[in-house]
Coordinates of C-alpha atoms in Angstrom, one line a residue:
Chain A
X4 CA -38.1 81.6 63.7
X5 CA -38.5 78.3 65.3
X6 CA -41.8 77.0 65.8
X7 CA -43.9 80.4 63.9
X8 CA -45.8 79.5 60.3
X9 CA -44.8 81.7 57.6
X10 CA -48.0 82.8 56.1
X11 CA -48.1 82.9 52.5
X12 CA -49.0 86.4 50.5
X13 CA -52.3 86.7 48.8
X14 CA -50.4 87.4 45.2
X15 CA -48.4 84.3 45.8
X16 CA -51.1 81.9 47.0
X17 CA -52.7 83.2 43.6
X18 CA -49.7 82.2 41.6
X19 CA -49.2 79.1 44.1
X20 CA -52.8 77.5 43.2
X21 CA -52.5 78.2 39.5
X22 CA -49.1 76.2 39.4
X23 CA -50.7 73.9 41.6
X24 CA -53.9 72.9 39.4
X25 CA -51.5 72.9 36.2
X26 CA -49.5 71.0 37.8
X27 CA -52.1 68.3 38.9
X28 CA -53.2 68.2 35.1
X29 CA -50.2 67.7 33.9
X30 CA -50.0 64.5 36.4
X31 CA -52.9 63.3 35.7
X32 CA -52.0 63.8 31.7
X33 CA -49.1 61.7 32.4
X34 CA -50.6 59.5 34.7
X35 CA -53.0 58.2 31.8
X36 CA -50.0 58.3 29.4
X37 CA -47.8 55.6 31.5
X38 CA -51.3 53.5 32.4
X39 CA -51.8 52.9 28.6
X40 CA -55.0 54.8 29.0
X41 CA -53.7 57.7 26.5
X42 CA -54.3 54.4 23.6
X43 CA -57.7 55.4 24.2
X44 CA -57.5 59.2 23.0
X45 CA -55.0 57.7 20.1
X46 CA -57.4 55.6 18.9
X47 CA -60.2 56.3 16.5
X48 CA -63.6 57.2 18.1
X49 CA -66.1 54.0 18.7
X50 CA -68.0 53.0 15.3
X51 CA -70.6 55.1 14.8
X52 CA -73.8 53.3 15.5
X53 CA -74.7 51.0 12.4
X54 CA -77.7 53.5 11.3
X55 CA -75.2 56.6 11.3
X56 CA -72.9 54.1 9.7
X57 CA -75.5 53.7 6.5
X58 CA -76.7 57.4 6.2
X59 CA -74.6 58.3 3.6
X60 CA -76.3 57.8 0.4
X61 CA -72.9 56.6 -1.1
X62 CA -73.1 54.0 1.6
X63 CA -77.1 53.1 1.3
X64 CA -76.9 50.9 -1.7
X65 CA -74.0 48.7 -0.5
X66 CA -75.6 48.8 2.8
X67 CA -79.0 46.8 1.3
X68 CA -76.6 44.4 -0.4
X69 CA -74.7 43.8 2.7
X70 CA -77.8 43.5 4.5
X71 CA -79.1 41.1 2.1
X72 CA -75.9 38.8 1.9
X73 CA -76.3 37.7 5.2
X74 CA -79.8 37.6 5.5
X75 CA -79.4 35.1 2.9
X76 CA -76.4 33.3 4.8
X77 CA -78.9 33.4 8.2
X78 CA -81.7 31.8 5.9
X79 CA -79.9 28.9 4.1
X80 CA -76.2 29.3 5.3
X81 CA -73.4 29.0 2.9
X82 CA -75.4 27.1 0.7
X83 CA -76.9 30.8 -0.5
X84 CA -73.7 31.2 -1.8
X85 CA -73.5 28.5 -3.5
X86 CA -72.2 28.1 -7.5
X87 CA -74.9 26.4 -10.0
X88 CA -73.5 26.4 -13.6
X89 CA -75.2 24.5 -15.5
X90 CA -72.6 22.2 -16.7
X91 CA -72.5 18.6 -15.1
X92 CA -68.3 18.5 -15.5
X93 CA -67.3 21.7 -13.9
X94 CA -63.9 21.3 -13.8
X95 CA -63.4 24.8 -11.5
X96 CA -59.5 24.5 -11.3
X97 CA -59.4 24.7 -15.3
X98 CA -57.1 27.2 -16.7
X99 CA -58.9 28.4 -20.2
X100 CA -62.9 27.8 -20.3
X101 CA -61.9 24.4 -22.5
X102 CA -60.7 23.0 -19.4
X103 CA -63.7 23.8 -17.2
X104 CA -66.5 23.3 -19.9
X105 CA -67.2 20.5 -22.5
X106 CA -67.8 21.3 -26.1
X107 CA -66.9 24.8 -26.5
X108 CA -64.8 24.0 -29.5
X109 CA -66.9 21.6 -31.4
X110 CA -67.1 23.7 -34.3
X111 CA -63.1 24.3 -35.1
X112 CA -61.5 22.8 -37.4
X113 CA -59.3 19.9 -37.4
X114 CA -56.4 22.0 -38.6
X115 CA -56.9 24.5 -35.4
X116 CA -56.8 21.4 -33.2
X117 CA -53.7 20.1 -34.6
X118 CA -52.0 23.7 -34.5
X119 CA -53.1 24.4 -31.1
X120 CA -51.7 21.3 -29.9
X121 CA -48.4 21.9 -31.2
X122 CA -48.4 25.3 -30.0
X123 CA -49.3 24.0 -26.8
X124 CA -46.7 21.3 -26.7
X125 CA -43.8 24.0 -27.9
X126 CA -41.8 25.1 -25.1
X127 CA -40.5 28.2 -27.7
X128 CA -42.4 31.5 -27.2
X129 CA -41.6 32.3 -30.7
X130 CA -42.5 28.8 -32.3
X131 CA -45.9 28.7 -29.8
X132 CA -47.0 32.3 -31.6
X133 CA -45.7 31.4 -35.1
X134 CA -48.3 28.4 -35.2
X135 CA -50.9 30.3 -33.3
X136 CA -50.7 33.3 -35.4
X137 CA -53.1 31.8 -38.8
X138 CA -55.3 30.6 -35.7
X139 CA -55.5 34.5 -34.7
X140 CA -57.5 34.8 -38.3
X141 CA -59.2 31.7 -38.5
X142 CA -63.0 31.9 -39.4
X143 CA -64.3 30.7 -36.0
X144 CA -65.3 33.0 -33.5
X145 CA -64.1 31.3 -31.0
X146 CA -61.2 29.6 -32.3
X147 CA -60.1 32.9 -33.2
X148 CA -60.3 34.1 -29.5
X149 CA -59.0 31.0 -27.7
X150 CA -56.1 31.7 -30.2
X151 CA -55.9 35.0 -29.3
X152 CA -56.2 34.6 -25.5
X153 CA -53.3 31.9 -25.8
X154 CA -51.1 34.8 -27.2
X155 CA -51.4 36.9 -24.0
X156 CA -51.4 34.0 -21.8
X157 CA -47.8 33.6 -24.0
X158 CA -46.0 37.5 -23.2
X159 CA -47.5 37.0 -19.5
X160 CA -45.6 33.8 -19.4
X161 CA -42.7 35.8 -20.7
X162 CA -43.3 38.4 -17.9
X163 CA -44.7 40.8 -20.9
X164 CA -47.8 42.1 -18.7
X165 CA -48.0 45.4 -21.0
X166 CA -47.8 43.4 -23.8
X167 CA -50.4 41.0 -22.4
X168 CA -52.8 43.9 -21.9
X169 CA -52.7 45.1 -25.4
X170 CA -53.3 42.1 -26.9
X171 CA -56.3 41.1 -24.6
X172 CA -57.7 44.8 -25.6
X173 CA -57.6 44.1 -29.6
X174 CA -59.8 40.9 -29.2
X175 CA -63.4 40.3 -30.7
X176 CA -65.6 39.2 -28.0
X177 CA -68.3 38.8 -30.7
X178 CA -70.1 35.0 -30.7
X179 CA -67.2 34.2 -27.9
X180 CA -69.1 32.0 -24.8
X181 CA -69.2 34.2 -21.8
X182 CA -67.0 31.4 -20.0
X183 CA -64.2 32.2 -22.7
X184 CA -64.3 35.7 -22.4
X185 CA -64.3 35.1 -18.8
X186 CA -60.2 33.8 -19.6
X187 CA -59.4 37.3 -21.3
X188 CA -60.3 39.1 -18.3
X189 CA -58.5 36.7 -16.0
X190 CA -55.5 37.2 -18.1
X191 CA -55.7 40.9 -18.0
X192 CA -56.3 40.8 -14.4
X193 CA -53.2 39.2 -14.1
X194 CA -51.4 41.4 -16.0
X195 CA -52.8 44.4 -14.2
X196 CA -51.7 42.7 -10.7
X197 CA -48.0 42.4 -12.7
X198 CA -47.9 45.7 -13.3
X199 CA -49.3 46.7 -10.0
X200 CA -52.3 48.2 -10.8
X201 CA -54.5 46.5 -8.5
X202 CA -57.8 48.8 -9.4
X203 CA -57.4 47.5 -12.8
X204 CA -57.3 44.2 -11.2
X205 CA -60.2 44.4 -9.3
X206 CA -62.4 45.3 -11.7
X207 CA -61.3 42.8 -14.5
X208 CA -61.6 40.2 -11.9
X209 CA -65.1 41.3 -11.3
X210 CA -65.9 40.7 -15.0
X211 CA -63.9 38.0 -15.2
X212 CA -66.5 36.1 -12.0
X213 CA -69.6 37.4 -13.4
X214 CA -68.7 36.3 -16.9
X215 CA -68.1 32.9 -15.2
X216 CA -69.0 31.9 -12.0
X217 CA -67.4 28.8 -11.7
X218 CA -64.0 30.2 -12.4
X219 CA -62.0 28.9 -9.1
X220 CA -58.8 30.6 -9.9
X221 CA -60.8 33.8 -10.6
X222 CA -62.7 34.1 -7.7
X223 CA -59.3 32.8 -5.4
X224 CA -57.1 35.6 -7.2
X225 CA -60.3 37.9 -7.0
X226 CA -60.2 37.4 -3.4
X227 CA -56.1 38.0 -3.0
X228 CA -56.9 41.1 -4.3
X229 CA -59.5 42.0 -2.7
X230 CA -57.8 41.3 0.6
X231 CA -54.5 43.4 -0.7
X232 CA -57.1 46.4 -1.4
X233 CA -58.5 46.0 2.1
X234 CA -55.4 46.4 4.1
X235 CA -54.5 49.7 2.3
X236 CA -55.3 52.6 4.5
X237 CA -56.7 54.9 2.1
X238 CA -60.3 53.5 0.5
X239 CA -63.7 54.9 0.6
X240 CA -65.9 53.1 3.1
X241 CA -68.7 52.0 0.1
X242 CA -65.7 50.6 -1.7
X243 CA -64.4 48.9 1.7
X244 CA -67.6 47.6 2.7
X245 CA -68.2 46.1 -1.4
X246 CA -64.6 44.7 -0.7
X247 CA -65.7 42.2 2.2
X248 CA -69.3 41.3 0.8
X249 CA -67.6 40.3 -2.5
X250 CA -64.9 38.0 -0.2
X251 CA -67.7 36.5 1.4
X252 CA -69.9 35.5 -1.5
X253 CA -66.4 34.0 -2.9
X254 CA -65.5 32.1 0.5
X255 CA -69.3 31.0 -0.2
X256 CA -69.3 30.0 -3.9
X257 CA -65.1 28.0 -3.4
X258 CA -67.1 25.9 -0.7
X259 CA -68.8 25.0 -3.3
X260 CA -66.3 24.1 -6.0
X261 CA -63.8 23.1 -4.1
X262 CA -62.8 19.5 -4.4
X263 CA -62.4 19.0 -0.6
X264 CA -62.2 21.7 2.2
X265 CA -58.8 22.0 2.3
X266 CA -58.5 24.3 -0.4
X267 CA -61.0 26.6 1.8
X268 CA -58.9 26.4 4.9
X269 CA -55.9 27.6 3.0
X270 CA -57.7 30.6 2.1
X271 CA -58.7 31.2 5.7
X272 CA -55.5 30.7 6.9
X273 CA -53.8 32.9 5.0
X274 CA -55.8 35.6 5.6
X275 CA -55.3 34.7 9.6
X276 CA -51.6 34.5 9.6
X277 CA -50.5 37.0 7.1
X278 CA -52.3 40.2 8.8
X279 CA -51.3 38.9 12.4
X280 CA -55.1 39.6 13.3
X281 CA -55.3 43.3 12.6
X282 CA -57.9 43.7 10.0
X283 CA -61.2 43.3 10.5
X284 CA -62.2 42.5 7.1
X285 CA -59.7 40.0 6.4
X286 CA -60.2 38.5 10.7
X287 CA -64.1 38.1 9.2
X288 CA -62.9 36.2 6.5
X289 CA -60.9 33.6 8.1
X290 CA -63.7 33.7 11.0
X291 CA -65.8 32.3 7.9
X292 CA -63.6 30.5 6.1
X293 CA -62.7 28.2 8.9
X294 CA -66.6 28.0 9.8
X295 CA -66.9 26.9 6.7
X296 CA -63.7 24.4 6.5
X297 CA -65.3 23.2 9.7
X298 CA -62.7 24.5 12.5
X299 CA -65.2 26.5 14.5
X300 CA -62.3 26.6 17.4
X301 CA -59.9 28.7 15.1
X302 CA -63.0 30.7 13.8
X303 CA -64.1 31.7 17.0
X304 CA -59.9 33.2 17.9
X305 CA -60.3 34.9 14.7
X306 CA -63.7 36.0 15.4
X307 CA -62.7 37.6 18.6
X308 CA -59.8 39.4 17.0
X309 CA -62.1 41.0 14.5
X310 CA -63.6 43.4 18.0
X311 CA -60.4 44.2 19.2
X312 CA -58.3 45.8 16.4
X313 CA -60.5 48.7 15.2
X314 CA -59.5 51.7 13.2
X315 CA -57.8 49.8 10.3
X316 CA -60.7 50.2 8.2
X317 CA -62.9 53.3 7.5
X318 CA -65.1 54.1 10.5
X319 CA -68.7 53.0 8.7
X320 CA -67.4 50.0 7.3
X321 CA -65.7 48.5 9.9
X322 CA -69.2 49.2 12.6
X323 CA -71.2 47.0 10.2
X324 CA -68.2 44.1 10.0
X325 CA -68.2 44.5 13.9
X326 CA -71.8 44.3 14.4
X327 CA -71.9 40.9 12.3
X328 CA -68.6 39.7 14.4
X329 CA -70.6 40.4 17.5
X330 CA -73.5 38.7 16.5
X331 CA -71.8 35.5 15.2
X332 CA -70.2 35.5 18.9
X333 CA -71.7 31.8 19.9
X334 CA -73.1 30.5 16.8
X335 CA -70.8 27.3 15.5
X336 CA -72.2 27.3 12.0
Chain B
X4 CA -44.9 92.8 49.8
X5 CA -40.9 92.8 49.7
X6 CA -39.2 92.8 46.1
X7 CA -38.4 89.1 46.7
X8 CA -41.7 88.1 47.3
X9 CA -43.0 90.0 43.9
X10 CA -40.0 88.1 42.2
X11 CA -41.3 84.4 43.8
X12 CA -44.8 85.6 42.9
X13 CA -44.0 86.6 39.2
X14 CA -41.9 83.3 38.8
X15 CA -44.8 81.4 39.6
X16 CA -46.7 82.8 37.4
X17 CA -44.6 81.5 34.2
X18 CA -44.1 78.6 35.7
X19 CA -47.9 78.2 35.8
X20 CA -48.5 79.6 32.4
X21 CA -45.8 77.3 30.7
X22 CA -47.2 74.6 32.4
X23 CA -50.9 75.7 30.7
X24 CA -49.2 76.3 27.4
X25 CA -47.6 72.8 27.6
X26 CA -50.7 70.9 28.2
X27 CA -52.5 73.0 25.5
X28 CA -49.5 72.0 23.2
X29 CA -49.8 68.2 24.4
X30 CA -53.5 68.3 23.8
X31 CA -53.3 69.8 20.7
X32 CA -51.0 67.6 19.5
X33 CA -52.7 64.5 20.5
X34 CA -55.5 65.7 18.7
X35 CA -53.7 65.8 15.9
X36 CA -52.4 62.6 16.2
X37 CA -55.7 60.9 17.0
X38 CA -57.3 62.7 13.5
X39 CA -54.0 61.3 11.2
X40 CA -55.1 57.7 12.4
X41 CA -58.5 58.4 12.1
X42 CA -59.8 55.8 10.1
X43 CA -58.5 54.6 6.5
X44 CA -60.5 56.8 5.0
X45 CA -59.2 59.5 6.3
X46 CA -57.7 61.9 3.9
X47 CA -54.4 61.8 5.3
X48 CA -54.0 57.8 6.3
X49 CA -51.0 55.9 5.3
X50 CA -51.3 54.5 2.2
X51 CA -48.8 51.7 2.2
X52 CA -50.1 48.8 3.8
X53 CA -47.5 48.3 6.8
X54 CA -48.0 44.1 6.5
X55 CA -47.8 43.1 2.7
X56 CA -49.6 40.2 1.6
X57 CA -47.8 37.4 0.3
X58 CA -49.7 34.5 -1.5
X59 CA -48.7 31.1 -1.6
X60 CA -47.1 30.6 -5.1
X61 CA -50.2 28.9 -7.4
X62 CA -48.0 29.7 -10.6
X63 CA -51.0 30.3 -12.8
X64 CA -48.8 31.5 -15.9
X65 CA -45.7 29.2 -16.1
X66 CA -42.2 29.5 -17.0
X67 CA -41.3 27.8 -20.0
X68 CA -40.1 24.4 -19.9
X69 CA -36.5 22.8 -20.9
X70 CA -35.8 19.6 -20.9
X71 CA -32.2 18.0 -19.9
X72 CA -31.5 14.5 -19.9
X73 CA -28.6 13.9 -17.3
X74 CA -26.6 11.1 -18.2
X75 CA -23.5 9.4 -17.0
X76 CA -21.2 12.0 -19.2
X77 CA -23.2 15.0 -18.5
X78 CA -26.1 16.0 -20.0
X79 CA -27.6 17.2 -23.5
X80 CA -30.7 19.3 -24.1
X81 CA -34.1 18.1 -25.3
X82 CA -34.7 19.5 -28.6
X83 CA -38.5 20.1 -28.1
X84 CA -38.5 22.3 -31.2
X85 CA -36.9 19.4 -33.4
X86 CA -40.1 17.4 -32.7
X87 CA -42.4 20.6 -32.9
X88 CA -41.3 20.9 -36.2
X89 CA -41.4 17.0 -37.4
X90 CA -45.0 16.7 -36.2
X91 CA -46.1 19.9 -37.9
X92 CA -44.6 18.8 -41.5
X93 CA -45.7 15.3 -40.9
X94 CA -49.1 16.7 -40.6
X95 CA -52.3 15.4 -39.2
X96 CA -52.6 11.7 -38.2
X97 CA -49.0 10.7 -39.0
X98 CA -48.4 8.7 -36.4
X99 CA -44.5 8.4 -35.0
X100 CA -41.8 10.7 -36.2
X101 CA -38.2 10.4 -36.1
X102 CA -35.7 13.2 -34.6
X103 CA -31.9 12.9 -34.1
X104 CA -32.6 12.0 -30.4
X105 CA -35.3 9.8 -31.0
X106 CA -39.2 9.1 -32.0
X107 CA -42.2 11.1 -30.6
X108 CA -45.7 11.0 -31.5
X109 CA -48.5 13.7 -30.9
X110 CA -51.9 12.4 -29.6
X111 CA -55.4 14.5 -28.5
X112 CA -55.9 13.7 -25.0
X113 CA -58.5 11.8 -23.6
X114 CA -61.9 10.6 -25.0
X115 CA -63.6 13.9 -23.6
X116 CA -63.9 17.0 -25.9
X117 CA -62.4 19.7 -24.0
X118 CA -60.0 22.7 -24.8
X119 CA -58.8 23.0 -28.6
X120 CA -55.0 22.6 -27.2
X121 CA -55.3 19.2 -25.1
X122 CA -52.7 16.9 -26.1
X123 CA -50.3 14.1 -25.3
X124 CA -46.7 13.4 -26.9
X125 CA -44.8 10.3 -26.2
X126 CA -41.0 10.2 -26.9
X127 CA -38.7 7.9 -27.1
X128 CA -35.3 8.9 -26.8
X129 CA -32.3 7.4 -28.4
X130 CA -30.1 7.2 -25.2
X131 CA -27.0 5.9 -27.4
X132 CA -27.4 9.2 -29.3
X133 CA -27.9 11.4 -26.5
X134 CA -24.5 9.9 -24.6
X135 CA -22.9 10.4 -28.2
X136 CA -23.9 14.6 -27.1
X137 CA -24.0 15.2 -23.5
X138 CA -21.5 17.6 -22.3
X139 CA -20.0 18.0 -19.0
X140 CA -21.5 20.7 -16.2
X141 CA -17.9 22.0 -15.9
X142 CA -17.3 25.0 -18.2
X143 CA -15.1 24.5 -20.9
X144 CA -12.2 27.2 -21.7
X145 CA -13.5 30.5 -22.2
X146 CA -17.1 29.8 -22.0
X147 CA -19.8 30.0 -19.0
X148 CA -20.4 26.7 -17.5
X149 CA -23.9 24.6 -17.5
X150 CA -24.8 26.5 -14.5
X151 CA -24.6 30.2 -15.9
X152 CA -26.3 29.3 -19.0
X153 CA -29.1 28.0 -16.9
X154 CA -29.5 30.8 -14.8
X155 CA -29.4 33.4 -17.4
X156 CA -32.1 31.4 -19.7
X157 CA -33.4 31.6 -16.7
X158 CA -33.7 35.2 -16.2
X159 CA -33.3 36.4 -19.8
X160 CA -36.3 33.7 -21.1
X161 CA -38.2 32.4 -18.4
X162 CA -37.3 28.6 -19.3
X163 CA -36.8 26.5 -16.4
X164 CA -34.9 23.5 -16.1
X165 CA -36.7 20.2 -15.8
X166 CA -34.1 17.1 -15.3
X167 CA -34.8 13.8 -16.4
X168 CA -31.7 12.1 -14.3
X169 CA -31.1 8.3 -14.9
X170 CA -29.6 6.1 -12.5
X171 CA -25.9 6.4 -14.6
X172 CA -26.1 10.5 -14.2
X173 CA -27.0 10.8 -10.4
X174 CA -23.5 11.7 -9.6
X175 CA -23.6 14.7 -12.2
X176 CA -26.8 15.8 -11.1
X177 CA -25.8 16.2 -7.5
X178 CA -23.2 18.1 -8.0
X179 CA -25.0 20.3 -10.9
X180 CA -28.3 20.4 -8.0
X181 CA -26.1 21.8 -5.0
X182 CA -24.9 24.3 -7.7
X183 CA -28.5 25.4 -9.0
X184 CA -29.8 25.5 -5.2
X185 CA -30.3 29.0 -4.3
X186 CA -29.6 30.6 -7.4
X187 CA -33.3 31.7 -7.3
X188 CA -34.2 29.9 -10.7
X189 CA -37.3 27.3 -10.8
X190 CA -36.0 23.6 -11.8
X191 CA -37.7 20.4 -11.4
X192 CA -35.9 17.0 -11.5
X193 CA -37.2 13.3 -11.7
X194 CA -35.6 10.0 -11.5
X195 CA -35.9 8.7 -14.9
X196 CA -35.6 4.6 -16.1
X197 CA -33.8 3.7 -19.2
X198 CA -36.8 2.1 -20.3
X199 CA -39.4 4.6 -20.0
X200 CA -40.5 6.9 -22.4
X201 CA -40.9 10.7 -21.6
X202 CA -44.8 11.6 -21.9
X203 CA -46.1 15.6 -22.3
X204 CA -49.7 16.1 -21.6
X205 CA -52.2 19.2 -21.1
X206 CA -55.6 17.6 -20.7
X207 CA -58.6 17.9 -17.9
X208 CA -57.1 15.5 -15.5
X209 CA -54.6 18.1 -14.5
X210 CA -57.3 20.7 -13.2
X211 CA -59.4 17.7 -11.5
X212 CA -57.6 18.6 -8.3
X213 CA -56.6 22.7 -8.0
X214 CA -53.2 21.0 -7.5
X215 CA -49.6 23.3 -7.8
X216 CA -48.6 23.1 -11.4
X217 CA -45.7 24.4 -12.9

């Protein structure tokens, strides 16, 4: 009929309204999809606020020595982080603790100098162990170790990690200099990051700093590692938040041994190109590490980054790297 | 009501619940999705790290060494181990030794006391003697050629090449270098003058700077 509304029945209006509202849900569902506004529901809530983010009493302790790291960098700057050994000749960059420290073998005999030499000068794994291997007895302590440290250094060269390990294991520590022993866990760090074991390597590298904190290849590895353990998605957020401090107090203590800033800025840039920005741990790195290389243009990109890509990092740990990325925002130094 | 109406009505009425039973589905699915990417340490997180990290090459525990002199006939081997050998039964403080391929003497480096093993050796090759020996890059019948051999000590030992070219075996060496290139082994080469001696030092002036080392 031309002209006459139908009216709708009751029932069907019902029915009509329901299909109606679903419907305009279901829009509205998709209209936030296609916008990009669904990211929001994909990603992970906002960081809980910094006290929530410390509550756990797994968390407390590392929170005091987070806390503490940078009210020391806020009092004195890098310079807190700073190395002081108390040798005058540092050489950082030295492979075995003879190369970075004077003296350490003034008691060995002329005999163990002579043999070491020509083990060092052998390019024969089997030669290099059969003149080491009366050193491996000798009556010096540390003889005796640097001897035995050389053997491992000689199956890692060989790509032996396993063998490596055990000898590093079987050594007498006893009257060795903590810088020496230092080299032992370095090596079996190394072996462990062969054999892809990177706990292993994290916490022989830990001994292998605190044994010697002058240790530049140490601390660098140490931080590789560290930076490898951070970008894993699985990690407890003590562990996580541990994992930056001990970056930053390396960043800190290179500054300081490094022979020019270069070296610094390498590390930085590393960690800035090789995560494409994604990790805040690793952006709050090279945000330092080009403060400190003195680039406060790049540090300030990487800075920014650091806000931007959450949810890479557990929830607790990555609100307190957040809230130091948002309070560096200005500062140049 | 007519029948047709009560048939509109009822098929709105799935309609409308599917439509409810889809968004629940959707909801509770992004729910889902949003708790899997809930934070790394999130039970259930990926555990591969989707961007590996690759650090630049400091080789902090070297290949082995092997010396090759490349000459204008080919090339001969530096018997390391010959010397090795004469300095050890020569003993302390002997001053020069004498190998087939020439004189070498074993020093401590530097004036400074550092680690037990610094030294310095000096050699002197015998070039007459080493053209008298050096064997052409091209295999000969039946056997591997210069190139394999390198690449499986390679492989098999860690010893990597390290070419001492002279001026008279530049030809060789190019030809043996485009060879090498790309076979994924570690080689070094230096131009090297008749008239200098070949020098092997570990001391502390090589960790002054935290320069790449082999």
């Amino acid at each position: 009929m031309v002209g006459q509304l139908r009216a709708t029945p009751p029932a069907e209006r019902g029915a009509a309204h329901r299909l109606q509202h679903a419907g305009i849900l279901l829009a509205i569902l998709l209209l936030l999809a296609t916008s990009g506004s669904i990211g929001l529901a994909l990603k992970p809530a906002t960081p809980p606020p910094i006290a929530d983010a410390c509550a756990a009493d797994a968390m407390a302790d590392e929170c005091e020595r987070w806390d503490a790291l940078w009210q020391e960098l806020e009092h004195d700057g890098v310079e807190a982080l700073a190395v002081t050994v108390e040798s005058p000749d540092l050489r950082p960059a030295g492979d075995t603790c003879g190369m970075r420290y004077r003296n350490l073998f003034r008691h060995a005999a002329t005999t163990a100098h002579f043999k070491m030499r020509l083990a060092a000068f052998s390019n024969e794994p089997a030669q290099k162990l059969a003149l080491l291997d009366e050193l491996t007895l000798a009556e010096d302590a540390v003889t005796r170790f640097r001897a035995g440290v050389e053997t491992a250094r000689i199956a890692l060269r060989k790509g032996e990690p396993a063998a490596a390990l055990a000898l590093i294991a079987a050594l007498d520590v006893e009257g060795v200099p903590a810088a020496c022993q230092a080299d032992a866990h370095f090596v079996a760090a190394s072996a462990a990051i062969q054999l892809d074991d990177l706990a292993a390597a994290e916490a022989a590298l830990e001994r292998a700093v605190d044994a010697d904190a002058g240790f530049w290849n140490a601390r660098r590895v140490q931080t590789e590692v560290l930076s490898r353990l951070l970008v894993q998605r699985r990690q407890d957020p003590a562990a996580c938040l541990a994992r930056t401090r001990r970056i930053i107090e390396n960043l800190g203590a290179l500054t300081s041994l490094a022979n020019d800033l270069r070296q610094l800025r390498d590390l930085a840039s590393n960690a800035d190109r090789q995560w494409s920005r994604t990790n805040p741990a690793l952006m709050l790195m090279a945000t330092l590490g080009y403060r400190w290389a003195g680039d406060p243009e790049r540090a300030e990109v990487a800075r920014a980054a650091i806000v931007t890509n959450t949810g890479r990092l557990p929830q607790a740990c990555e609100a307190l790297i957040i809230q130091r990325a948002q309070a560096m925002r200005g500062e140049r130094s | 009501m007519s029948h047709e109406d009560a048939t509109d009505s009822a098929f709105l009425d799935v309609a409308a619940n599917t439509l409810a039973i889809l968004i629940m589905i959707t909801m509770f699915a992004l729910i889902t999705v949003q708790r899997t990417i809930d934070g790394s340490d999130h039970a259930a997180a990926v555990e591969d790290p989707p961007m590996p990290f690759v650090a630049r090459n400091h080789q902090l525990f070297q290949p082995f060494s092997e010396y090759w002199f490349v000459l204008g006939d080919g090339l001969v081997r530096w018997n390391q181990e010959a010397l090795v050998d004469a300095l050890d039964k020569a003993g302390l403080f002997s001053g020069a030794v004498a190998t087939e391929q020439g004189l070498g003497q074993l020093e401590a480096a530097g004036i400074v006391f550092h680690d037990l093993d610094s030294f310095s050796v000096t050699f002197h090759p015998d070039l007459d003697h080493l053209r008298a020996s050096a064997v052409a890059p091209e295999p000969a019948h039946g056997t591997p050629g210069l190139v394999e051999v390198l690449v499986q000590r390679y492989r098999d030992g860690r010893r990597a090449p390290v070419f001492l070219v002279y001026a008279e075996g530049m030809d060789v060496f190019a030809q043996l270098f485009d060879e090498l290139n790309g076979r994924g082994i570690r080689m070094r080469w230096f131009p090297w003058r008749a008239e200098d001696p070949l020098t092997v030092v570990r001391n502390v002036s090589q960790f002054t700077l935290d320069e790449m080392r082999w």
